[in-house]
Coordinates of C-alpha atoms and ligand atoms in Angstrom, one line a residue:
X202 CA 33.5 -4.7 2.9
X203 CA 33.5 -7.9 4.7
X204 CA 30.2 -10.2 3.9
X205 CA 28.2 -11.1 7.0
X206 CA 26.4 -13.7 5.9
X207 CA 25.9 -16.0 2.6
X208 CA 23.9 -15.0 0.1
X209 CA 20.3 -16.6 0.3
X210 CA 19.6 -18.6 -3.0
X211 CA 16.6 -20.8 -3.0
X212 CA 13.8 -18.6 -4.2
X213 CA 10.8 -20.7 -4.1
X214 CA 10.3 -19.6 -7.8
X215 CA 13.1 -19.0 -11.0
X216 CA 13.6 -15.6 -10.0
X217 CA 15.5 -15.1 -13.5
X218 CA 12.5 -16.1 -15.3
X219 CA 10.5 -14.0 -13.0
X220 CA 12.8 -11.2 -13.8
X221 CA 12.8 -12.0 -17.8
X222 CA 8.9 -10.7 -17.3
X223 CA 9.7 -7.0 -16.3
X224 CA 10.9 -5.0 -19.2
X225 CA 12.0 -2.4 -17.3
X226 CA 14.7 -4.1 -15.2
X227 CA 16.5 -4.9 -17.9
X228 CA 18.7 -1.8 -18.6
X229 CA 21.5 0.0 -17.5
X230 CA 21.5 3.0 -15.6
X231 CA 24.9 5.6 -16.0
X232 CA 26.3 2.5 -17.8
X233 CA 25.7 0.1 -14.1
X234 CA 22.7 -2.5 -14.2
X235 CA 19.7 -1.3 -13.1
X236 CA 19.5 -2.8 -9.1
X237 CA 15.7 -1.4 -8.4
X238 CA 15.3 -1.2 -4.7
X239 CA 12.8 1.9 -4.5
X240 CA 9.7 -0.7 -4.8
X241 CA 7.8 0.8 -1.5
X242 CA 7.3 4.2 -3.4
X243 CA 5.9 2.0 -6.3
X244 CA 6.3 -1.4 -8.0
X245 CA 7.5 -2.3 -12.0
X246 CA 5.4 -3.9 -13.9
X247 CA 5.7 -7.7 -15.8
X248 CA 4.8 -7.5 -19.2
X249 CA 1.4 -9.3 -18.5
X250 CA 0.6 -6.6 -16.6
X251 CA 1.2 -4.5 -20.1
X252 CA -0.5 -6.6 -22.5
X253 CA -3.5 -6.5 -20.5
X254 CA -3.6 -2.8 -20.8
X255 CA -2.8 -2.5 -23.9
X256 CA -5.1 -5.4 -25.2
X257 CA -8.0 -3.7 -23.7
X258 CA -7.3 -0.4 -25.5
X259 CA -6.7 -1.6 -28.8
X260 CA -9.5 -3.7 -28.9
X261 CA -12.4 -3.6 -26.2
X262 CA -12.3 0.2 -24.6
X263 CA -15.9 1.6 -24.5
X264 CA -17.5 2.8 -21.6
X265 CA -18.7 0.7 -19.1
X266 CA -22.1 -0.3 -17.5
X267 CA -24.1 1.5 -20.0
X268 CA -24.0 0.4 -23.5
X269 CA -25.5 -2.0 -25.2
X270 CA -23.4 -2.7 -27.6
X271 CA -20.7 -4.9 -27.9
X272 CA -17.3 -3.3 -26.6
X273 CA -19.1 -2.1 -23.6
X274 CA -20.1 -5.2 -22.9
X275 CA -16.3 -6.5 -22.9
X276 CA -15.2 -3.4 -21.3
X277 CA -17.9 -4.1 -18.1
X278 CA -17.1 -7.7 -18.2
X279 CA -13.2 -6.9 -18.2
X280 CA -14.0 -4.6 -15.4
X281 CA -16.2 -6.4 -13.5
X282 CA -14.0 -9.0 -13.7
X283 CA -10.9 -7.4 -12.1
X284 CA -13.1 -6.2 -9.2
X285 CA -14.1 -10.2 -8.8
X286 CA -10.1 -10.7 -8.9
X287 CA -9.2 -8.3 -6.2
X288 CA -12.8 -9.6 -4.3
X289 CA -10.5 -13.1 -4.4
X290 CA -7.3 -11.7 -3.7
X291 CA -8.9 -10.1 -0.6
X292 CA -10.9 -13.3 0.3
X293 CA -13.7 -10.0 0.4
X294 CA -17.6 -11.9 0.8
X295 CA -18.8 -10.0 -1.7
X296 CA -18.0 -7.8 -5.0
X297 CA -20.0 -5.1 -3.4
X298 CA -17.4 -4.9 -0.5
X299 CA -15.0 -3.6 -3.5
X300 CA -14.5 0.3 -4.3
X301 CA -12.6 1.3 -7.0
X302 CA -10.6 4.3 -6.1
X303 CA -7.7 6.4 -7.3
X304 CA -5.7 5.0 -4.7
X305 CA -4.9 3.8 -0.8
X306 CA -4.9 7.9 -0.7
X307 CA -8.7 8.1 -2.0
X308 CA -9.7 5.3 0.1
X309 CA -9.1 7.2 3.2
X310 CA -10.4 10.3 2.3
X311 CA -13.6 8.5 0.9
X312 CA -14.1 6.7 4.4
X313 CA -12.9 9.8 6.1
X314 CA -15.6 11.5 3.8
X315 CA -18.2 9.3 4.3
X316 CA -17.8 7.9 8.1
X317 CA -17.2 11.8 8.7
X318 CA -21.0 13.0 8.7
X319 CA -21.7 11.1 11.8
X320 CA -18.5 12.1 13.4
X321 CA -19.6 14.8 16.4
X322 CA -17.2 16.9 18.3
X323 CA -15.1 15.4 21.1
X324 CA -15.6 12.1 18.9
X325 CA -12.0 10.2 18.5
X326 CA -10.3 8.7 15.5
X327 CA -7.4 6.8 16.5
X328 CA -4.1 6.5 14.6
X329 CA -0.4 5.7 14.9
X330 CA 2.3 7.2 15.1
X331 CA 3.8 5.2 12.2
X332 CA 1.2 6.3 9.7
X333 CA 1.9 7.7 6.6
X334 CA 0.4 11.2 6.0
X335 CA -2.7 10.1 3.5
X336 CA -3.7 8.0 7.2
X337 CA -3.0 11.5 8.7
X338 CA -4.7 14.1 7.1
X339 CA -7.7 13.5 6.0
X340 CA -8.3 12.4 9.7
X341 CA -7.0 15.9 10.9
X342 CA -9.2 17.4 8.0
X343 CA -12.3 15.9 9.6
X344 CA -11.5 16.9 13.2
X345 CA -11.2 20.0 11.7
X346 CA -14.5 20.0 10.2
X347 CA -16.1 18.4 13.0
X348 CA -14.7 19.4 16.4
X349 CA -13.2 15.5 16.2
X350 CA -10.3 15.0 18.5
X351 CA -7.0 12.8 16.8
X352 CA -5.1 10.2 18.9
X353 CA -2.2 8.9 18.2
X354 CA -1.0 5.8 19.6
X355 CA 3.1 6.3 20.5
X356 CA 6.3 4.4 19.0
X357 CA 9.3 2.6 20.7
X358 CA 13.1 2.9 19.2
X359 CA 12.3 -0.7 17.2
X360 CA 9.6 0.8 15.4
X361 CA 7.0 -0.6 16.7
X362 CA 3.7 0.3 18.1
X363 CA 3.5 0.5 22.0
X364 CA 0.2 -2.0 21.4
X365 CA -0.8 -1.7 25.2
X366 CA -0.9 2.2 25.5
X367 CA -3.4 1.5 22.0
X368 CA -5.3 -0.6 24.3
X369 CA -5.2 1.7 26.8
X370 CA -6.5 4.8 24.1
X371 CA -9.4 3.1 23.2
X372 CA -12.8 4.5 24.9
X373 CA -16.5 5.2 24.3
X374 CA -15.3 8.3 22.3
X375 CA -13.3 6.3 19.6
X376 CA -15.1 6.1 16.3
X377 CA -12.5 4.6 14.5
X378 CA -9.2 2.6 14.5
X379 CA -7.1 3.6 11.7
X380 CA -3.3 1.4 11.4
X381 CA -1.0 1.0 8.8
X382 CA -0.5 -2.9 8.1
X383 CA 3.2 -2.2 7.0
X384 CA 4.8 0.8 8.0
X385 CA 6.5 2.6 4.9
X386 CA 8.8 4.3 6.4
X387 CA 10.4 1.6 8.7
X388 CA 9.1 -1.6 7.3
X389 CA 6.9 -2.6 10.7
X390 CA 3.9 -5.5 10.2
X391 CA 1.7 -4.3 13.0
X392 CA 0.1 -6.9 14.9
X393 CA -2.9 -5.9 13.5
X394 CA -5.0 -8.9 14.8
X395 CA -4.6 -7.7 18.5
X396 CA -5.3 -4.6 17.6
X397 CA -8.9 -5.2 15.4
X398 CA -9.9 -7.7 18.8
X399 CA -9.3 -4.4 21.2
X400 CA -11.1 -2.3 18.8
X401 CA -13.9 -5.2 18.1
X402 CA -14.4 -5.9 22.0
X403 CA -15.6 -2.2 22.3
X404 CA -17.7 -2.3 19.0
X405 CA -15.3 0.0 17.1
X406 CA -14.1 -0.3 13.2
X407 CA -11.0 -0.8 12.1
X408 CA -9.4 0.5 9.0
X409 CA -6.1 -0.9 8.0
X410 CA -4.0 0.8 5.5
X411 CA -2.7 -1.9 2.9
X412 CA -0.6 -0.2 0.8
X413 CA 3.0 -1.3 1.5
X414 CA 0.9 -4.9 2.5
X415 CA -1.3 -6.3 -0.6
X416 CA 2.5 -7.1 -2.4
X417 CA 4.2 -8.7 0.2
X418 CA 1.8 -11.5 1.5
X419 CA -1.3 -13.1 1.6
X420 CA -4.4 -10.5 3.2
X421 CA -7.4 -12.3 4.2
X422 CA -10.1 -9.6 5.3
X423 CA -12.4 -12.0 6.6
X424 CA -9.6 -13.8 8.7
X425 CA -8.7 -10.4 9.7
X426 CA -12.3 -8.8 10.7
X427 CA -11.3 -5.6 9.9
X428 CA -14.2 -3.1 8.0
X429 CA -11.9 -1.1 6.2
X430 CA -8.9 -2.2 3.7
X431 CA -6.5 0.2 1.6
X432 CA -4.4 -0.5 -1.0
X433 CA -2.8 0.9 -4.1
X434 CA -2.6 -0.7 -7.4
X435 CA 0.9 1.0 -8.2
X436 CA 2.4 -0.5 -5.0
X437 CA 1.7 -4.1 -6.3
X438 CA 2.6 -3.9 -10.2
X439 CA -0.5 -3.0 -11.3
X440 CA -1.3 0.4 -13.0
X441 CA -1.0 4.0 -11.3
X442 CA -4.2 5.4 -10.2
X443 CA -6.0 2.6 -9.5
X444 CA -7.0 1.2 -5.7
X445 CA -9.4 0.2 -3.7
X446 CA -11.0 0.9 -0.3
X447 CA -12.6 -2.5 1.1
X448 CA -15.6 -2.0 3.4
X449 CA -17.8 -4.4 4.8
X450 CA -21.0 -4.7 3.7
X451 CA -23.1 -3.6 6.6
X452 CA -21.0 -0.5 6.7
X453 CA -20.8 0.4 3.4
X454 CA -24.5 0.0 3.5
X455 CA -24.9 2.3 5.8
X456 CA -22.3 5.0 4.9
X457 CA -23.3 7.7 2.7
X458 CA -21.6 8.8 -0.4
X459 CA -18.4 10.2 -1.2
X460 CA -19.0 12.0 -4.5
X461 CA -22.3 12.6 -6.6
X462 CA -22.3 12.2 -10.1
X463 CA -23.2 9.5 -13.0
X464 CA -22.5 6.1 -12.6
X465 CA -23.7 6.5 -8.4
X466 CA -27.5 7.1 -8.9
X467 CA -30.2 4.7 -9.6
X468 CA -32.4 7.9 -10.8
X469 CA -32.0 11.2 -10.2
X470 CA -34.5 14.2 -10.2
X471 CA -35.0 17.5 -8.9
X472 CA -36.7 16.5 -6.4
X473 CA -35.1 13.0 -5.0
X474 CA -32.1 11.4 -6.1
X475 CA -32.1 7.7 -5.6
X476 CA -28.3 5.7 -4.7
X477 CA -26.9 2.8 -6.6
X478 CA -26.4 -0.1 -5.0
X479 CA -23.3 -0.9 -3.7
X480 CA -20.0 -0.9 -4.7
X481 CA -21.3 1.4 -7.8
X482 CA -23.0 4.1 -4.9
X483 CA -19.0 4.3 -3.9
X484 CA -17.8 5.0 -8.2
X485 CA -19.3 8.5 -9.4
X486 CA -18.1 9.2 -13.0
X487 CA -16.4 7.1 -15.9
X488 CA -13.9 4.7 -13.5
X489 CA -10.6 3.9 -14.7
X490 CA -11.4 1.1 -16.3
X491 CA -8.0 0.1 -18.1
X492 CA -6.1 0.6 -14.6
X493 CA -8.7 -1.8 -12.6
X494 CA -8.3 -4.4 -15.6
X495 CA -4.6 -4.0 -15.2
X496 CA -4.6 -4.1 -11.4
X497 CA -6.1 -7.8 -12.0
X498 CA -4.1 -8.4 -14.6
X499 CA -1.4 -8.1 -11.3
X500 CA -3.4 -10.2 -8.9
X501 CA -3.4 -12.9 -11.5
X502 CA 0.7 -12.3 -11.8
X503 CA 1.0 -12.0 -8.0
X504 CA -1.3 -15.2 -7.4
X505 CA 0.1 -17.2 -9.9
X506 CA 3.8 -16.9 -8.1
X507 CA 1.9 -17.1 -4.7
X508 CA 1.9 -15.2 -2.1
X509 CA 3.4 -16.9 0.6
X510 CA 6.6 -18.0 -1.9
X511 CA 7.1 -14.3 -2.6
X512 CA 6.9 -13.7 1.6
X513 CA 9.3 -16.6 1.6
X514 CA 12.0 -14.9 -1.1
X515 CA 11.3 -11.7 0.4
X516 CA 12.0 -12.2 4.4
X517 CA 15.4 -13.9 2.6
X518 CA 16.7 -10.8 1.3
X519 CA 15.8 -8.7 4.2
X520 CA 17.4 -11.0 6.3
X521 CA 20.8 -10.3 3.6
X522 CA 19.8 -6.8 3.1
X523 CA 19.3 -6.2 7.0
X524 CA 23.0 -7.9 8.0
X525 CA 24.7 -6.7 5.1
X526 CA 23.7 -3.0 5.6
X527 CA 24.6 -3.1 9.4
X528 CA 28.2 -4.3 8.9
X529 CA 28.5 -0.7 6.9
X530 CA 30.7 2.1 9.1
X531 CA 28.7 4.6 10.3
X532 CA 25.0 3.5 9.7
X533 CA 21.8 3.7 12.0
X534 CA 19.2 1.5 10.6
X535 CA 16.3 3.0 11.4
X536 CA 13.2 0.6 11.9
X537 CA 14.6 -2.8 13.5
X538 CA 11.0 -3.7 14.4
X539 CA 11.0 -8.0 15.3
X540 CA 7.8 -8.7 12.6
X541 CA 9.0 -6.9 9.2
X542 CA 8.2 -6.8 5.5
X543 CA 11.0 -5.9 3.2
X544 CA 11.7 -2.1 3.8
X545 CA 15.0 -1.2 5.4
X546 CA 15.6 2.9 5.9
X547 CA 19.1 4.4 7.4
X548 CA 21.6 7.0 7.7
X549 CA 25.1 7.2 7.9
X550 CA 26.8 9.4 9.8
X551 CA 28.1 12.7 8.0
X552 CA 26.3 12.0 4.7
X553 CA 22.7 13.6 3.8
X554 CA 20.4 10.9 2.6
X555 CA 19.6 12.8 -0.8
X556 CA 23.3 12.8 -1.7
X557 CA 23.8 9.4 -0.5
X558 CA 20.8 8.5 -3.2
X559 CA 22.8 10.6 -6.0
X560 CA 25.5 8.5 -5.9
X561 CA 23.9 5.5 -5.5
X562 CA 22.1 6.8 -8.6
X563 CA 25.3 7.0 -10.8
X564 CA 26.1 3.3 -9.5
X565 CA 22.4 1.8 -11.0
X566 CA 20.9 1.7 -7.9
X567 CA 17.3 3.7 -6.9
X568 CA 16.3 3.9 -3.9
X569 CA 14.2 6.5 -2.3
X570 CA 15.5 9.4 0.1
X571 CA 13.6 11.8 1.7
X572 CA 11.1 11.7 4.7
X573 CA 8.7 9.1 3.1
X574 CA 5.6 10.9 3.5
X575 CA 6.1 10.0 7.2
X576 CA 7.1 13.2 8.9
X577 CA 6.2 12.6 12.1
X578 CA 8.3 9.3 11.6
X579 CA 11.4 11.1 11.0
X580 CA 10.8 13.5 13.7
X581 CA 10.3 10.7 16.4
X582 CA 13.8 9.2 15.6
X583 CA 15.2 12.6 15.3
X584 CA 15.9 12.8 11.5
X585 CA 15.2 14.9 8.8
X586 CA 15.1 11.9 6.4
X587 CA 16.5 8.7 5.6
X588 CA 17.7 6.7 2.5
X589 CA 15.7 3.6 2.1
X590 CA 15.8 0.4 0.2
X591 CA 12.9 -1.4 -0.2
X592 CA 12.4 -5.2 -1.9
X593 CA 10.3 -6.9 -4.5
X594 CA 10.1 -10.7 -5.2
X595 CA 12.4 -9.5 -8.4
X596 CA 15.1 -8.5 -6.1
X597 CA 18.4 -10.6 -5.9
X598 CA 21.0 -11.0 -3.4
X599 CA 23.5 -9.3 -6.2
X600 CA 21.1 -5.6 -6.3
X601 CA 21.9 -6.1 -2.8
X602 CA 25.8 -6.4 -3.2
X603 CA 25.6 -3.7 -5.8
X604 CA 23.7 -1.3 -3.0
X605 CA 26.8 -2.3 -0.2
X606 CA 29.4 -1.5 -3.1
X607 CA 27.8 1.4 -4.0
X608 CA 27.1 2.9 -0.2
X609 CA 31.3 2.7 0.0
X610 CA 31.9 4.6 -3.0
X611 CA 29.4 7.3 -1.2
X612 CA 31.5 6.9 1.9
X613 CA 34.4 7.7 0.0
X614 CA 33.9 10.8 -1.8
X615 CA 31.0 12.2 0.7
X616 CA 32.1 11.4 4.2
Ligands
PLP292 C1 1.7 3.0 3.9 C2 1.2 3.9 2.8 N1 0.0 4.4 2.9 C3 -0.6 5.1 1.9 C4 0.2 5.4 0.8 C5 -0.4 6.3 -0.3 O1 -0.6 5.5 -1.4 P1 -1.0 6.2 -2.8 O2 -0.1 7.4 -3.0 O3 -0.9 5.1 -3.8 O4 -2.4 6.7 -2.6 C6 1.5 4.9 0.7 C7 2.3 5.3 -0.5 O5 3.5 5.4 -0.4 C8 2.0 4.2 1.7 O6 3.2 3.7 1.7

């Protein structure tokens, strides 16, 4: 297949030595080099990222907050100091504006949770078509609960969000805002700062879902104004089952719990149970302490490289990825929005996305197929699913060439 265009090769950063850090992409896969370009569904991890981990649990584990002895001292110093990290990383004012959660997925439902007891019927939360489904449910799950009525703001062809019909949604009713920074499925950036000044000018919140955002460039919550922030340790090469819901002070402040249990109460008693202060009213039970020291161990990674130099490589090899996949017979690129992070998904005509990712498979490359936790993505643009490649600063313009060689072997002996 012809190339389109040359390869792009000045990486702000040795992207080799960058590479040499991640254990994991260095191996073969059916006897091809490993080309890893499923990074949206999660993120490898550099070996600093390990050591961390595996420092803390061979020499300082111990329960946090609690002890007075030494180890859980270095375990709530280790701790506390990750949720300073990501307080940094966020440009957040404050370490109480940082809740450690399981994920982006139980940072919605704890603001869902939460914001939900003073959510009344014929209230609206306001969403996107683009979201994924853990910025979908638990919304529905409240207007279940609470008579709550969910908009969703349309989609054009592009991808992108029809911003002035979102304008146009936005009423005394609306409780909430809820976007997706980076669409996951099709690789949008909403233009998220039009969007928090809409919902701002009528006095409404604004959660943004960060997931497929916190990896891919600098997130300033205070430039931003939004109250609510997402994200997902895994997505940014930090540990599985580690995120964190952002929240403003004043409304954190004024939210109620999520869960009860230890770790959330000042004093408890039969007959009034007092909250902890904040973030800890947010945290009941034991946290996990080794993934929120490893998720910092990835903000110092991802800072360290910067995070306008991995924007910078990135938009590079979407730009390659981008032409080099459209000069391919018989593909639709799906998500062509004009503002994008690296996150391309397509079909090509006559081949089923999961068998498309088989073979890819037996060439070394992974990419994800399937409907991305974005159903009503894939039913807007009138597919069951799509393949879908998605980028990390790790990524070189040769993964990319392996992908292309790779899609015409598929052509070959599927189409
Ligand atoms: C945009 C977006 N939101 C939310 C999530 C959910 O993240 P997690 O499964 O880490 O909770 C994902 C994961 O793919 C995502 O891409």
């Amino acid at each position: 297949m012809a190339n389109p265009r040359p390869a792009p090769d000045n990486a702000p950063f040795d992207v080799a030595a960058v590479r040499a850090d991640f254990p994991v992409l260095d191996q073969t896969v059916h006897d091809c080099p490993l080309a890893f370009l499923d990074n949206a569904a999660s993120a490898q991890r550099p070996r600093q990222v390990i050591d961390a981990i595996s420092h803390y649990y061979r020499h300082d584990h111990a329960n946090v907050h609690r002890g007075v002895h030494t180890l859980s001292h270095r375990a709530t110093d280790a701790y506390e100091g990750a949720r300073e990290k990501v307080r940094a990383f966020l440009n957040a004012q404050s370490t109480r504006e940082i809740v450690f959660t399981r994920g982006t997925t139980e940072a919605i439902n704890l603001l869902a949770s939460s914001l939900g007891q003073s959510i009344a019927e014929g209230d609206e939360i306001l969403i996107t078509h683009m979201e994924h489904h853990s910025n979908i449910v638990p919304w529905q799950l409240l207007c279940e609960r609470t008579g709550a009525v969910l908009r969703v703001v349309p989609i054009d062809q592009a991808g992108e969000l029809l911003v002035d019909d979102m304008l146009n949604m936005l009423n005394e009713r609306t409780r909430l805002v809820g976007v997706v920074h980076v669409s996951n499925a099709l690789g949008t950036i909403n233009p998220v700062e039009t969007i928090i000044k809409a919902a701002h000018d009528r006095e409404i919140p604004v959660l943004l879902d960060g997931a497929q955002a916190t990896a891919h460039m600098a997130v300033d919550v205070q430039a931003l104004g939004c109250e609510f922030y997402a994200l997902s340790g895994h997505k940014m090469c930090g540990p599985t089952g580690i995120g964190v819901l952002y929240g403003r002070e004043d409304w954190l402040q004024k939210l109620p719990p999520y869960q009860g249990g230890g770790e959330m109460i000042l004093s408890v008693s039969f007959a009034d149970t007092v909250y902890n202060k904040l973030p800890y009213k947010f945290e009941a039970g034991t946290p996990h302490i080794a993934g929120a020291i490893g998720l910092g161990a990835a903000i110092d990674y991802l800072t360290t490289l910067g995070m306008d130099n991995i924007a910078a490589w990135e938009s590079q090899l979407l730009d390659y990825l981008t032409a080099r996949l459209a000069a391919v017979d018989g593909i639709q690129l799906i998500g062509t929005a004009a503002e994008k992070a690296g996150v391309q998904s397509f079909n090509i005509d006559g081949i089923h996305p999961h068998d498309l990712g088989t073979v890819l498979d037996h060439k070394g490359v992974a990419i994800r197929t399937g409907h991305h936790c974005a159903m009503p993505v894939m039913e807007f643009f009138g597919v069951a699913g799509t393949a879908r490649a998605s980028l990390a600063f790790y990524n070189t313009p040769a993964e990319i060439d392996q992908l292309i060689d790779a899609l015409a072997v598929a052509q070959e002996i599927l189409a």
